[in-house]
CSV table of C-alpha atoms and ligand atoms in Angstrom, one decimal:
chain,number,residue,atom,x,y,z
A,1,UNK,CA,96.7,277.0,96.6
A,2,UNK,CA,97.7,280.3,95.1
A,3,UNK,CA,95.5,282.9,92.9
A,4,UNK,CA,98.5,284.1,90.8
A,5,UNK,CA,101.8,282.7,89.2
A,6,UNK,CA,104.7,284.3,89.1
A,7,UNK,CA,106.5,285.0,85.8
A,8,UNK,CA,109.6,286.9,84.6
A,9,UNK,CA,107.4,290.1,84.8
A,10,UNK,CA,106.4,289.2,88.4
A,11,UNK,CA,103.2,287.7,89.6
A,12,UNK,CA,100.4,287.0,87.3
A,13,UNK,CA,97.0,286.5,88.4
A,14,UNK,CA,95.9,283.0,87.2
A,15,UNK,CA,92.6,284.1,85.3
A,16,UNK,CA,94.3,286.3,83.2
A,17,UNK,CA,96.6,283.3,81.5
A,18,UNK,CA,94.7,282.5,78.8
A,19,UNK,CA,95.5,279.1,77.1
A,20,UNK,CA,99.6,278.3,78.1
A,21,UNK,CA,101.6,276.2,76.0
A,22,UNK,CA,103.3,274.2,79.3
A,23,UNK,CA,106.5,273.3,77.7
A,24,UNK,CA,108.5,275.4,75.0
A,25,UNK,CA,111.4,277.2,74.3
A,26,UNK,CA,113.2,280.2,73.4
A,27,UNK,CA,116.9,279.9,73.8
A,28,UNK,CA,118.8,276.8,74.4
A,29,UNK,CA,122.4,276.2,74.2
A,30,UNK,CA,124.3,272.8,74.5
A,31,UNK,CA,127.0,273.1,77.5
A,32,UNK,CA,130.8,273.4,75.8
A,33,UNK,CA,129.5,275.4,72.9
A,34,UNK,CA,131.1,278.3,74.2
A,35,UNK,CA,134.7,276.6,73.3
A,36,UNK,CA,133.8,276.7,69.8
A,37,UNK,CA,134.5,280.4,68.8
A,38,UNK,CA,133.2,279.9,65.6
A,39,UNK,CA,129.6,279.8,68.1
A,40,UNK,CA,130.4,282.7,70.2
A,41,UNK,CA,129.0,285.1,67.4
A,42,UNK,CA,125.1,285.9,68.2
A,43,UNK,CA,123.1,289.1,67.7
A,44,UNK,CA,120.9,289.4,70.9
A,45,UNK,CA,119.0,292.0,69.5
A,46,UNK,CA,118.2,290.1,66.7
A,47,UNK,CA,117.2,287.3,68.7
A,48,UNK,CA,114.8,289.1,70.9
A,49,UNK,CA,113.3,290.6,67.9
A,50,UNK,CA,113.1,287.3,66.0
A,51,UNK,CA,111.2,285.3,68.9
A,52,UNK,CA,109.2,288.2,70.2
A,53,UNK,CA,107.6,288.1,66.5
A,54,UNK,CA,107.5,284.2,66.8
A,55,UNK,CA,105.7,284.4,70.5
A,56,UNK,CA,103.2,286.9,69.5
A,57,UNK,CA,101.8,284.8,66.2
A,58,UNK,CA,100.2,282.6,69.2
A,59,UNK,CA,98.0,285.8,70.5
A,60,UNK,CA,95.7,285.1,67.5
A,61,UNK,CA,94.7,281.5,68.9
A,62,UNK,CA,94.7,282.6,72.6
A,63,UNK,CA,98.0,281.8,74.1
A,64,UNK,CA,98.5,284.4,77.1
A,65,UNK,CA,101.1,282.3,78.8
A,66,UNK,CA,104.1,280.5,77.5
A,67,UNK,CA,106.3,278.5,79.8
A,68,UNK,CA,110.7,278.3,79.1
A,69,UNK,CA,111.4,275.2,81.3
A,70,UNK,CA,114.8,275.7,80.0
A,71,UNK,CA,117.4,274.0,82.7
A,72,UNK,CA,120.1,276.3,84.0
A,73,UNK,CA,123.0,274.7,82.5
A,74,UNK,CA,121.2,274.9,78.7
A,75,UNK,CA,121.9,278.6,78.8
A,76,UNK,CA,119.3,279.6,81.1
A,77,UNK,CA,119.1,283.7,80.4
A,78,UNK,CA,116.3,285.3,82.3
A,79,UNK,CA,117.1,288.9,81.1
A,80,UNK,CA,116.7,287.5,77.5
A,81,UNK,CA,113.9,285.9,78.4
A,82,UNK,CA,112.7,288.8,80.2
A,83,UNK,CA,112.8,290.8,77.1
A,84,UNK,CA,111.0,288.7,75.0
A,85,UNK,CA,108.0,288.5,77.0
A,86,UNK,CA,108.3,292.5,77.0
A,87,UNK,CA,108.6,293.2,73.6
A,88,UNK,CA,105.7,290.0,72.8
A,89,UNK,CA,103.6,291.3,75.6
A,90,UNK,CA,103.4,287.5,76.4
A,91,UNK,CA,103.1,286.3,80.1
A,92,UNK,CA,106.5,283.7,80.4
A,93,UNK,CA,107.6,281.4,83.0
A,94,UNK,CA,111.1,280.6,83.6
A,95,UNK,CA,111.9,277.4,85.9
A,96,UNK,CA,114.8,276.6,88.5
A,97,UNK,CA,116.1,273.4,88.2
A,98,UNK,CA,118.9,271.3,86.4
A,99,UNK,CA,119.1,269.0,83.0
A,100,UNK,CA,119.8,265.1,83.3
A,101,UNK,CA,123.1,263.8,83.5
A,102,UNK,CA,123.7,262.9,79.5
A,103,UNK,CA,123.6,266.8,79.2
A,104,UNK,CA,124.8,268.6,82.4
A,105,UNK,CA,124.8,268.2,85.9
A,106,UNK,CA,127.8,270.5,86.4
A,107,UNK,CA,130.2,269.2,88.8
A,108,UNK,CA,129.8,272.4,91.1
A,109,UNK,CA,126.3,270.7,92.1
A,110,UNK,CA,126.6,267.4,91.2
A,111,UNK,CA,128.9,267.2,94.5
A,112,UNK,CA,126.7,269.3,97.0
A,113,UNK,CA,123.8,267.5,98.9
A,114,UNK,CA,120.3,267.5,98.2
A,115,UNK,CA,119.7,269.9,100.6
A,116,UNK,CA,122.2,272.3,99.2
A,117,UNK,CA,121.0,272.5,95.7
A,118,UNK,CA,116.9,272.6,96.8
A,119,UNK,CA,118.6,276.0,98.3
A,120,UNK,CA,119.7,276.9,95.3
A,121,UNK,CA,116.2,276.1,94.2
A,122,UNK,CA,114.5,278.1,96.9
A,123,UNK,CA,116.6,281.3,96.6
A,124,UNK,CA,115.7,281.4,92.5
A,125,UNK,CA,111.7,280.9,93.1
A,126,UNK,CA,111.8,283.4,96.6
A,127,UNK,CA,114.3,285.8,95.7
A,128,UNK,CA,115.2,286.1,92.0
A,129,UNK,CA,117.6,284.4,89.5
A,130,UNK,CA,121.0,285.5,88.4
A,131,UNK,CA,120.9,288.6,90.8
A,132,UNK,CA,117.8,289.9,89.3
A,133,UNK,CA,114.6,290.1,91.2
A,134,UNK,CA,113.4,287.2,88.2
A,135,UNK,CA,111.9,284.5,90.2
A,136,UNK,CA,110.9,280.8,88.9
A,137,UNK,CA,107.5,280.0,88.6
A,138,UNK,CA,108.2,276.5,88.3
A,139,UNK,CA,110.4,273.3,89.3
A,140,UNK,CA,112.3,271.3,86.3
A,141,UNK,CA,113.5,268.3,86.3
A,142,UNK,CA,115.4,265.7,84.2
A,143,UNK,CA,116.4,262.5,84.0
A,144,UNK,CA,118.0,259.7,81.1
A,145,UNK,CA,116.6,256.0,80.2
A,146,UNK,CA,117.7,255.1,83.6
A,147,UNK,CA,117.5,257.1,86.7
A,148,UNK,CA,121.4,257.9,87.7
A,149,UNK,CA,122.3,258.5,91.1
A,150,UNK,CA,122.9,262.2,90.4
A,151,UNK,CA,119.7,262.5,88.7
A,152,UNK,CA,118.6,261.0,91.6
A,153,UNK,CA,120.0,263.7,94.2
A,154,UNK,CA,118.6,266.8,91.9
A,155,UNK,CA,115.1,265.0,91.5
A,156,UNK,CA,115.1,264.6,95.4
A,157,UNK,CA,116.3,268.2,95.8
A,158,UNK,CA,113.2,269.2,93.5
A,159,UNK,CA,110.9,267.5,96.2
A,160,UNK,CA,112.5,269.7,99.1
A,161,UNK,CA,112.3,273.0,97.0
A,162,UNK,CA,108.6,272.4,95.6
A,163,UNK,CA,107.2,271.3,99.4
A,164,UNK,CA,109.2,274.4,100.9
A,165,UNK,CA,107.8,276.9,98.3
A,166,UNK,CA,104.7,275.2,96.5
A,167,UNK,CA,105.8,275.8,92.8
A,168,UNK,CA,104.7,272.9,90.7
A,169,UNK,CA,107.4,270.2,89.0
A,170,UNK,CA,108.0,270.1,85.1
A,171,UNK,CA,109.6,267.4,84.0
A,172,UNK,CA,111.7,265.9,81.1
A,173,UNK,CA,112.1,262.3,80.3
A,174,UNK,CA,114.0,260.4,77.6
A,175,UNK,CA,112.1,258.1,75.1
A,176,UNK,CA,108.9,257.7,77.1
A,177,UNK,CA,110.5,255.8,80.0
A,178,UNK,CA,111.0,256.3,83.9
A,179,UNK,CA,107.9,258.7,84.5
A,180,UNK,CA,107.0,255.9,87.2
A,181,UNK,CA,110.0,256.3,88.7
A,182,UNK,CA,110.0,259.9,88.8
A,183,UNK,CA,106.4,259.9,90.3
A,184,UNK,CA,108.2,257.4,93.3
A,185,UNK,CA,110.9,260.0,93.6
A,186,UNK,CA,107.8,262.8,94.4
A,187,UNK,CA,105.4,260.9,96.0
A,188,UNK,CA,108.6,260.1,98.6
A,189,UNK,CA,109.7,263.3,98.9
A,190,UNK,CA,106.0,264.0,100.0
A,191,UNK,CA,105.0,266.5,96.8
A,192,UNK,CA,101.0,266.4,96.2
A,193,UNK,CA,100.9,263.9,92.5
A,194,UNK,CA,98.5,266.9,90.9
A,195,UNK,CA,101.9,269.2,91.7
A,196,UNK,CA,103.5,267.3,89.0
A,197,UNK,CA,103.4,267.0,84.8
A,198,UNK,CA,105.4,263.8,83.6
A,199,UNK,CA,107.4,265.9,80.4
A,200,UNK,CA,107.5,264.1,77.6
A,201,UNK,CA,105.2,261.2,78.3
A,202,UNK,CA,103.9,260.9,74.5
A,203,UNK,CA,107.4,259.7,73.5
A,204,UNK,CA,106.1,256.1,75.0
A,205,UNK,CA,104.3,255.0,72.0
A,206,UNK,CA,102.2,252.4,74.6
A,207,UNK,CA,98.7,253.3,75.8
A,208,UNK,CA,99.4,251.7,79.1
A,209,UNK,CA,102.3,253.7,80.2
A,210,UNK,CA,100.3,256.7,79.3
A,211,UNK,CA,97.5,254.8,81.8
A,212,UNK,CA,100.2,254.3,84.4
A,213,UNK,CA,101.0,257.7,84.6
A,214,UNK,CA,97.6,259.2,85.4
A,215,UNK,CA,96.7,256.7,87.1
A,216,UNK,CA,99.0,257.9,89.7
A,217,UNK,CA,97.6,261.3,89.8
A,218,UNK,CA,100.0,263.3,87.8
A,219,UNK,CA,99.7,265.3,84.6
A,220,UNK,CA,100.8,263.8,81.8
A,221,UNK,CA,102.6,265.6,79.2
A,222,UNK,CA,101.9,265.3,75.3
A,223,UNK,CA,104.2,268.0,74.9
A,224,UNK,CA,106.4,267.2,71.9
A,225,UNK,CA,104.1,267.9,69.3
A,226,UNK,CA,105.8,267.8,65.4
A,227,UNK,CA,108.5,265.0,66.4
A,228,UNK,CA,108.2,263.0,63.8
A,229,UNK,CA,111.1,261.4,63.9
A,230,UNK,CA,110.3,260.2,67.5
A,231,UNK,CA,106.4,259.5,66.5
A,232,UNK,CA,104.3,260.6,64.0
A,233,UNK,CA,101.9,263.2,65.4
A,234,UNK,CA,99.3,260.6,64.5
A,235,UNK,CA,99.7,258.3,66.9
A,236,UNK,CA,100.5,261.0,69.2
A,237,UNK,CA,96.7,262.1,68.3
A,238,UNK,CA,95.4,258.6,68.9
A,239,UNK,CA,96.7,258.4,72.5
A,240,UNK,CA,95.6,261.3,73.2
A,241,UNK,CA,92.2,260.2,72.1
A,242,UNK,CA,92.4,257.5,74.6
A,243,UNK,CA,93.3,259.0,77.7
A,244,UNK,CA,90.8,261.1,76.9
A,245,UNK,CA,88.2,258.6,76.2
A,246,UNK,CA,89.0,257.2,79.4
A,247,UNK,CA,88.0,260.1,81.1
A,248,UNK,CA,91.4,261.8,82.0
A,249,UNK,CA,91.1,264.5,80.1
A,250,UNK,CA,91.7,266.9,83.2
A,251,UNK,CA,95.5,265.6,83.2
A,252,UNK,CA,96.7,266.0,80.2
A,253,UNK,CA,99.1,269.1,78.9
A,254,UNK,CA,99.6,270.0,75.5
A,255,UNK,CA,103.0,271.3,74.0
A,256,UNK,CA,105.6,271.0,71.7
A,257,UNK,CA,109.1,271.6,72.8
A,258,UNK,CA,110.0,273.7,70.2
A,259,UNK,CA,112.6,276.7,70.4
A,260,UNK,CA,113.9,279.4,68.3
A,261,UNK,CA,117.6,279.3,69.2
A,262,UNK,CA,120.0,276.2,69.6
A,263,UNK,CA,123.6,277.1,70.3
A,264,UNK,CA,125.6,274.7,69.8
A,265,UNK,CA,123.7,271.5,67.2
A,266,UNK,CA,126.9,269.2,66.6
A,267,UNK,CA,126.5,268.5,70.9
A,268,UNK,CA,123.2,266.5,69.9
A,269,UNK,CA,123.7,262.6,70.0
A,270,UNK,CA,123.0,262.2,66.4
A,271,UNK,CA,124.9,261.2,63.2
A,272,UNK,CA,127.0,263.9,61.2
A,273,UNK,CA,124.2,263.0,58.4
A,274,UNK,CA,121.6,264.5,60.0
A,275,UNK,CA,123.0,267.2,62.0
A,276,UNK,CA,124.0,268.5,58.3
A,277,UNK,CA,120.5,267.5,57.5
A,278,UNK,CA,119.0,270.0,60.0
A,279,UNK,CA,121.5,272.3,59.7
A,280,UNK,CA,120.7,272.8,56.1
A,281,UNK,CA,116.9,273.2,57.3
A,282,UNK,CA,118.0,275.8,59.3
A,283,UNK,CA,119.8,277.7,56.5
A,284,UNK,CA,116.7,276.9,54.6
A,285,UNK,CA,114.5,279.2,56.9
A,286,UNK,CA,112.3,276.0,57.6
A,287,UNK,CA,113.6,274.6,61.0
A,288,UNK,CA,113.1,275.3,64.0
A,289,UNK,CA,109.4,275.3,62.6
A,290,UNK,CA,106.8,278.1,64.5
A,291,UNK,CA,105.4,277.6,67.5
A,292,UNK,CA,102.0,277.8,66.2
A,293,UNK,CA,102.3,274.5,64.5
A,294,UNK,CA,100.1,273.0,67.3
A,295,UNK,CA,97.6,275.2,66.0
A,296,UNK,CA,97.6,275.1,62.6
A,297,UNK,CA,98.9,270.9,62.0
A,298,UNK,CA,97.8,269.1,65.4
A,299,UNK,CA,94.9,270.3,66.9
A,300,UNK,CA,92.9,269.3,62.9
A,301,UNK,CA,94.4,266.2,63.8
A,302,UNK,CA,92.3,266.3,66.8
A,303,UNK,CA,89.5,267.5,65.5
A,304,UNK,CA,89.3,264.7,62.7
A,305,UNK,CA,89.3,261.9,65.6
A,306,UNK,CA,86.0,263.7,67.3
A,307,UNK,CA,87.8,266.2,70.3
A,308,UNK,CA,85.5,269.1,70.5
A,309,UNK,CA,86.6,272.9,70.5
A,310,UNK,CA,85.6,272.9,74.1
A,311,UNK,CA,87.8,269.9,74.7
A,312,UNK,CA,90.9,271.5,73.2
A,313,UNK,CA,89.9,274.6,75.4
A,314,UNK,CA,89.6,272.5,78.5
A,315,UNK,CA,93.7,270.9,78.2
A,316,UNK,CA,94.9,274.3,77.0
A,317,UNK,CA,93.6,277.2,79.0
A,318,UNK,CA,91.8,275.1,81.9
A,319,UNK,CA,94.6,272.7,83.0
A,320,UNK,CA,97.5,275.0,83.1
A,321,UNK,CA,95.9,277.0,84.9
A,322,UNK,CA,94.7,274.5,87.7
A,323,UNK,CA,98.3,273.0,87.4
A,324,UNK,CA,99.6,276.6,88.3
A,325,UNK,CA,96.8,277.4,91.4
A,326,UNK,CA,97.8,273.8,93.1
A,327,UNK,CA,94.0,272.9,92.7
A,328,UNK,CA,93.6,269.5,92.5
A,329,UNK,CA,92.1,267.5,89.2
A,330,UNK,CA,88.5,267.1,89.7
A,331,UNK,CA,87.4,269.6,91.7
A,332,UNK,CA,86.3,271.9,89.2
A,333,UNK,CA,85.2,269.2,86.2
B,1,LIG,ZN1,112.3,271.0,76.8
């Protein structure tokens, strides 16, 4: 167990987190945008100034810590990152770790062994990240609607880097499938379950996957808050209900997966409809929306099906912070 957690300003003492959002982002590029030198224009200034502003609205409802489990082939930039949480005053963790294959993988990696890439792993969360003394706070990892054999080897190399160095695991999964089969991957590789949120768990519309994953012992992430067009927040609000009603309120993690900057739109698996759908939102000022949309949309949401102010306290500032000291669930309930 550890007292602090380390973020891109270095080591944080776990107290002074406040409430985190667990999984969010600033920056995020598609890999192969950088071919498109109609793309290559961006004003980093502008950025930094733009999200800074958008990081700090979450002061006013007690958000000290905001995690960037951005992979490292999504455009990973830890001196951007860096200077957001400067200029915010906001404590951020950056993660180590790779996307699923759909989206990266690169084949530098995707050819070395397990071993290899966990000491990839372990140099970023010991030493520092991109030749900066940056260091990863945190483990991701990704995988598709079925668990490739790559996916497989970087999921595997996760469990050698978190048992060597004790970060926790953040994961992503695709439409609310293979959690279970990530929590094998752990529990094999010998990580401790309560070392582990299963990312994107609330895009399984079904109450007894959600039961599945805790059940094992992991966190459970309900972490894409305002996608509507995966599920409506409602149900999202009435699952949460329930795990919460069945007494696992100590596992679950609250976020939304937003961002502030995606390089690169056309890359997304979606019609040319709606990518010029969203990319007139975007010119419209409206999308992506602000982070404090958990605030201000979903937690009312909670609030109309009975979760108390002390509840939303307990998933927001009480679990991340467990999650980050390696406590196990229970002990303090
Ligand atoms: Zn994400």
């Amino acid at each position: 167990m550890t007292d602090t957690v380390e973020t891109v300003r270095g080591p944080v003492k776990i107290t002074d987190m406040g409430r985190t959002l667990i999984h969010e982002h600033l920056y995020v590029t598609i890999p192969g945008w950088e071919f498109e030198p109609e793309l290559a224009e961006f004003d980093r200034d502008a950025f930094i100034e733009e999200a800074a502003g958008k990081v700090v609205d979450l002061e006013e409802f007690g958000v000290g810590t905001f995690v960037d489990p951005c992979p490292i082939e999504l455009g990973r930039d830890v001196g951007l990152i860096y200077e957001v949480s400067e200029k915010a005053d906001m404590h951020i963790v950056c993660t180590t770790g790779f996307y699923f294959e759909e989206f990266g993988l690169p084949a530098y990696w995707r050819h070395q062994d397990a071993e290899d890439i966990a000491a990839h792993y372990i140099k970023e969360i010991t030493q520092g990240i991109d030749g900066t003394n940056i260091r990863a706070g945190a483990i991701k990892v990704a995988t598709g609607e079925e668990i490739t054999g790559y996916e497989r080897k970087f999921a595997t190399a996760a469990t050698i880097a978190q048992v060597e160095t004790g970060v926790p695991i953040i994961t992503h999964t695709e439409k609310g499938c293979c959690g279970p089969d990530q929590q094998d991957i752990f529990a094999g590789g010998g990580v401790d379950m309560h070392k582990c949120v299963i990312g994107h768990s609330c895009g399984n519309p079904d109450p007894a996957y959600h039961k599945k994953i805790v059940d094992r012992g992991t966190y459970i992430g309900f972490d894409r808050v305002g996608y509507e067009m995966i599920h409506p927040d409602s149900l999202r609000a009435d699952n949460l209900v329930k795990l919460i009603d069945a007494g696992h309120i100590d596992q679950i993690m609250l976020s939304q997966d937003k961002f502030c900057h995606l390089k690169g739109i056309k890359g997304l698996p979606m019609t040319r409809e709606e990518i010029t759908e969203i990319e007139k939102l975007i010119d419209d000022g409206v999308f992506p929306a602000p982070y404090t949309d958990i605030f201000t949309n979903f937690l009312p949401m909670l609030k109309e099906r009975g979760v108390s102010d002390e509840d939303i306290d307990h998933i927001l500032r009480v679990n991340p912070q467990r999650f980050f000291s390696g406590e196990p669930f229970g002990a303090n309930a």
